[in-house]
Short mmCIF file of C-alpha atoms in Angstrom, two decimals:
data_model
loop_
_atom_site.label_atom_id
_atom_site.label_comp_id
_atom_site.label_asym_id
_atom_site.label_seq_id
_atom_site.Cartn_x
_atom_site.Cartn_y
_atom_site.Cartn_z
CA MET A 280 66.55 64.37 63.16
CA THR A 281 67.12 63.84 59.42
CA VAL A 282 68.30 60.51 57.98
CA ASP A 283 69.63 60.25 54.45
CA VAL A 284 68.35 57.12 52.68
CA PRO A 285 70.48 55.92 49.78
CA ALA A 286 68.76 55.99 46.43
CA GLY A 287 67.30 52.68 45.26
CA ARG A 288 66.85 51.27 48.79
CA ARG A 289 63.69 51.12 50.83
CA TRP A 290 63.72 51.31 54.61
CA THR A 291 60.82 50.21 56.65
CA SER A 292 60.02 51.97 59.89
CA THR A 293 61.06 48.89 61.93
CA LYS A 294 64.44 48.59 60.20
CA LEU A 295 65.05 52.34 60.53
CA ARG A 296 64.38 52.33 64.28
CA GLY A 297 66.68 49.34 64.73
CA ARG A 298 69.38 51.05 62.73
CA LEU A 299 69.20 54.14 64.88
CA ARG A 300 69.32 52.12 68.11
CA THR A 301 72.40 50.15 67.12
CA ARG A 302 74.46 53.21 66.29
CA ASP A 303 76.47 54.36 69.34
CA PRO A 304 77.09 58.15 69.50
CA ARG A 305 80.65 57.58 70.73
CA ALA A 306 81.40 55.31 67.81
CA VAL A 307 79.92 57.85 65.43
CA MET A 308 82.12 60.60 66.91
CA ALA A 309 85.18 58.38 66.65
CA GLN A 310 84.40 57.50 63.02
CA LYS A 311 83.88 61.15 62.06
CA GLY A 312 87.26 62.11 63.53
CA HIS A 313 86.13 64.09 66.57
CA GLY A 314 88.96 62.70 68.67
CA ASP A 315 89.10 60.21 71.49
CA VAL A 316 86.03 59.61 73.59
CA ILE A 317 86.27 61.10 77.11
CA THR A 318 85.78 58.39 79.69
CA GLU A 319 84.30 58.79 83.14
CA GLY A 320 87.74 58.50 84.72
CA GLN A 321 89.05 61.39 82.67
CA LYS A 322 86.03 63.50 83.63
CA ALA A 323 86.66 62.75 87.31
CA ALA A 324 90.34 63.67 86.92
CA ARG A 325 89.40 67.00 85.32
CA ARG A 326 86.94 67.79 88.10
CA ALA A 327 89.62 66.98 90.70
CA SER A 328 92.15 69.25 88.97
CA GLY A 329 89.56 72.05 88.89
CA ARG A 330 88.90 71.70 92.61
CA GLN A 331 92.65 71.77 93.30
CA ALA A 332 93.05 74.96 91.26
CA MET A 333 90.18 76.60 93.15
CA SER A 334 91.65 75.59 96.52
CA SER A 335 95.06 76.98 95.52
CA THR A 336 93.41 80.26 94.52
CA GLU A 337 91.60 80.50 97.85
CA HIS A 338 94.87 79.76 99.64
CA ASP A 339 96.56 82.58 97.74
CA ASP A 340 93.75 84.94 98.77
CA GLU A 341 94.33 84.07 102.42
CA LEU A 342 98.02 85.01 102.31
CA PRO A 343 98.94 87.99 104.53
CA ALA A 344 98.93 91.29 102.65
CA ILE A 345 101.54 94.03 103.01
CA ARG A 346 100.06 97.15 104.62
CA ILE A 347 101.75 100.52 104.97
CA ASN A 348 100.47 102.91 107.62
CA ILE A 349 101.06 106.55 106.70
CA PRO A 350 100.52 109.14 109.45
CA ASP A 351 97.83 111.69 108.76
CA ARG A 352 100.10 114.71 108.95
CA TYR A 353 102.18 113.40 106.03
CA TYR A 354 99.42 114.17 103.56
CA LEU A 355 96.92 116.39 105.40
CA LEU A 356 99.25 119.35 105.87
CA PRO A 357 100.74 119.36 102.32
CA GLY A 358 97.28 118.72 100.84
CA ALA A 359 95.75 121.65 102.73
CA ALA A 360 98.68 123.84 101.66
CA VAL A 361 98.18 122.88 98.01
CA ILE A 362 94.47 123.73 98.21
CA VAL A 363 95.17 127.12 99.82
CA GLY A 364 97.92 127.84 97.30
CA THR A 365 95.64 126.96 94.40
CA THR A 366 92.95 129.34 95.66
CA ILE A 367 95.34 132.21 96.29
CA GLY A 368 97.19 131.70 93.02
CA LEU A 369 94.00 131.52 91.00
CA TYR A 370 92.77 134.83 92.40
CA ARG A 371 96.08 136.68 92.20
CA GLY A 372 97.04 135.30 88.80
CA SER A 373 93.72 136.12 87.16
CA ARG A 374 93.68 139.62 88.64
CA THR A 375 97.25 140.31 87.53
CA ALA A 376 96.54 139.04 84.02
CA SER A 377 93.42 141.22 83.78
CA LEU A 378 95.28 144.38 84.84
CA ARG A 379 98.17 143.59 82.51
CA PHE A 380 95.83 143.13 79.56
CA LEU A 381 94.07 146.45 80.30
CA ALA A 382 97.41 148.26 80.54
CA GLU A 383 98.70 146.75 77.30
CA ASN A 384 95.57 147.61 75.31
CA ALA A 385 94.64 150.97 76.86
CA HIS A 386 95.92 152.90 73.81
CA ARG A 387 94.11 150.77 71.22
CA ALA A 388 90.54 150.40 72.40
CA PRO A 389 88.22 148.79 69.86
CA LYS A 390 85.68 150.92 68.01
CA THR A 391 83.26 148.36 66.61
CA VAL A 392 80.99 145.71 68.06
CA ARG A 393 83.11 142.95 66.54
CA GLY A 394 86.22 144.59 67.94
CA TRP A 395 84.77 144.70 71.48
CA TYR A 396 83.70 141.07 71.16
CA LEU A 397 87.20 139.96 70.21
CA TYR A 398 88.67 142.23 72.89
CA ASN A 399 86.62 140.70 75.72
CA LYS A 400 87.13 137.20 74.37
CA THR A 401 90.90 137.61 74.31
CA LYS A 402 90.83 139.19 77.76
CA ASN A 403 88.90 136.26 79.22
CA TYR A 404 91.37 133.78 77.74
CA ARG A 405 94.31 135.74 79.12
CA VAL A 406 92.68 135.96 82.57
CA LEU A 407 91.97 132.21 82.63
CA LEU A 408 95.50 131.35 81.54
CA GLY A 409 97.02 133.72 84.09
CA GLY A 410 94.87 132.29 86.87
CA LEU A 411 95.89 128.72 86.06
CA LYS A 412 99.56 129.65 85.95
CA GLY A 413 99.34 131.47 89.27
CA ALA A 414 97.42 128.59 90.87
CA GLY A 415 100.04 126.07 89.78
CA ALA A 416 102.95 128.22 90.97
CA ASP A 417 101.51 129.08 94.39
CA ALA A 418 100.23 125.53 94.98
CA THR A 419 103.73 124.16 94.26
CA LYS A 420 105.44 126.68 96.53
CA LEU A 421 103.09 126.24 99.48
CA GLY A 422 103.06 122.46 99.02
CA LEU A 423 106.88 122.33 99.15
CA THR A 424 106.87 124.58 102.21
CA ALA A 425 104.38 122.33 104.03
CA ALA A 426 106.36 119.26 103.00
CA GLY A 427 109.45 120.91 104.52
CA TRP A 428 107.53 121.37 107.79
CA VAL A 429 106.61 117.68 107.85
CA ILE A 430 110.16 116.55 106.99
CA VAL A 431 111.77 118.71 109.70
CA GLU A 432 109.21 117.63 112.29
CA GLU A 433 109.66 113.95 111.49
CA GLY A 434 113.45 114.30 111.49
CA CYS A 435 113.39 115.86 114.97
CA ALA A 436 111.09 113.08 116.20
CA ARG A 437 113.47 110.39 114.88
CA LEU A 438 116.50 112.13 116.39
CA GLY A 439 114.90 112.15 119.85
CA LEU A 440 114.04 115.87 119.85
CA ASP A 441 110.33 115.30 120.23
CA ASP A 442 109.88 118.17 122.70
CA VAL A 443 111.06 120.85 120.26
CA ARG A 444 109.96 119.38 116.95
CA GLU A 445 107.23 121.98 116.36
CA VAL A 446 109.57 124.89 117.08
CA ALA A 447 112.29 123.47 114.82
CA ALA A 448 109.74 122.80 112.08
CA GLY A 449 108.45 126.38 112.35
CA LEU A 450 111.96 127.81 112.13
CA GLY A 451 112.90 125.65 109.15
CA THR A 452 109.63 126.32 107.36
CA GLY A 453 109.89 130.08 107.83
CA THR A 454 113.41 130.09 106.41
CA LEU A 455 112.37 127.83 103.52
CA PHE A 456 109.37 130.04 102.77
CA GLY A 457 111.58 133.11 102.51
CA ALA A 458 114.04 131.27 100.25
CA VAL A 459 111.32 129.92 97.96
CA TYR A 460 109.66 133.31 97.49
CA ARG A 461 113.05 135.07 97.25
CA LEU A 462 112.35 137.49 100.05
CA PRO A 463 114.95 139.96 101.33
CA TRP A 464 116.97 139.11 104.41
CA LYS A 465 114.84 141.22 106.76
CA ALA A 466 111.66 139.55 105.51
CA ILE A 467 113.26 136.11 105.95
CA ARG A 468 114.03 136.93 109.57
CA ARG A 469 110.43 137.98 110.11
CA THR A 470 109.09 134.79 108.52
CA ALA A 471 111.49 132.70 110.61
CA GLY A 472 110.31 134.46 113.77
CA LEU A 473 106.68 133.91 112.77
CA GLY A 474 107.44 130.22 112.18
CA VAL A 475 109.00 129.93 115.64
CA LEU A 476 105.91 131.60 117.15
CA ILE A 477 103.57 129.20 115.33
CA GLY A 478 105.70 126.22 116.33
CA GLY A 479 105.70 127.30 119.97
CA THR A 480 101.92 127.67 119.89
CA LEU A 481 101.53 124.18 118.46
CA ARG A 482 103.91 122.80 121.11
CA ALA A 483 101.83 124.41 123.85
CA LEU A 484 98.66 122.95 122.39
CA ARG A 485 100.22 119.48 122.23
CA TRP A 486 101.38 119.75 125.85
CA SER A 487 97.87 120.79 126.91
CA LYS A 488 96.37 117.85 125.03
CA GLU A 489 98.76 115.37 126.66
CA TYR A 490 98.13 116.88 130.10
CA LEU A 491 94.36 116.65 129.73
CA ARG A 492 94.66 113.07 128.50
CA GLU A 493 96.76 112.09 131.51
CA GLN A 494 94.30 113.76 133.87
CA ALA A 495 91.39 111.93 132.26
CA ALA A 496 93.20 108.58 132.50
CA SER A 497 94.10 109.09 136.17
CA ARG A 498 90.53 110.17 136.97
CA ALA A 499 89.11 107.09 135.27
CA GLN A 500 91.49 104.87 137.25
CA GLU A 501 90.46 106.52 140.53
CA LEU A 502 86.80 105.97 139.70
CA GLU A 503 87.43 102.30 138.95
CA LEU A 504 89.22 101.84 142.27
CA ALA A 505 86.47 103.64 144.15
CA ALA A 506 83.84 101.50 142.45
CA ALA A 507 85.74 98.31 143.33
CA GLU A 508 86.09 99.35 146.99
CA GLY A 509 82.51 100.50 147.41
CA ARG A 510 80.89 97.66 145.51
CA ALA A 511 80.20 95.62 148.66
CA GLU A 512 78.63 98.62 150.42
CA VAL A 513 76.49 99.38 147.41
CA VAL A 514 75.30 95.77 147.20
CA LYS A 515 74.45 95.81 150.92
CA ASP A 516 72.49 99.05 150.61
CA VAL A 517 70.55 97.70 147.62
CA GLN A 518 69.74 94.50 149.47
CA GLU A 519 68.46 96.44 152.49
CA ALA A 520 66.25 98.56 150.23
CA VAL A 521 64.81 95.46 148.56
CA ASP A 522 64.12 93.83 151.92
CA ALA A 523 62.42 96.97 153.17
CA VAL A 524 60.15 97.03 150.10
CA ARG A 525 59.28 93.35 150.50
CA GLY A 526 58.62 93.76 154.24
CA ARG A 527 61.29 91.33 155.36
CA PRO A 528 63.76 92.02 158.15
CA SER A 529 67.23 93.05 157.15
CA GLY A 530 69.62 90.12 156.71
CA ALA A 531 66.87 87.51 156.28
CA ALA A 532 67.36 84.93 153.52
#
């Protein structure tokens, strides 16, 4: 700590220590214009307000949150269709772009090393661009078709036609597929028939699943009833076996 001593005045060590003791830090802060001194009551009030803010924050965290349950088929089927469409479109688009580039440049083949370098470089760019375009187009088409399947199936379920929802979804999807890809009328009928066949297969699989589940539930209930009825006999047989091991007569305490 540094103390400035006015010029022309001498301070002894005793007077200097007394001077430093008598000066209150709060008074010094007030004299230098640092604002009002914070009292203990104000500190307690600030701590109380901080605790109240923390408690209100914790209360807000405990409020019930809004949760939306989305069935799996709403995003699994369209997502799988998009992945398949991307794969097919990437392969078909790149192959088509490669063949188109070869056909367009068959009459002007390069004759130098630099020419072949630029030729292959341009071809690779064209193939990559064609593959990306094909992937985007096929992924969009198949994704929309799968979304149509889900929409038709959910609509039939909401209208009470749960028993034929797969067949209706297959019929609607086959027709939508033919319309999206601009197929001729005969091809649309074939795709619609294939959709009905797929829908019927899925309906048969769902019926088999429900039947097996009912059989398993009824079997489990029968086993529980049999266990409840035969519990006394089982306990008696176990007690007789224990008595026979211990050498006591049956029924003895």
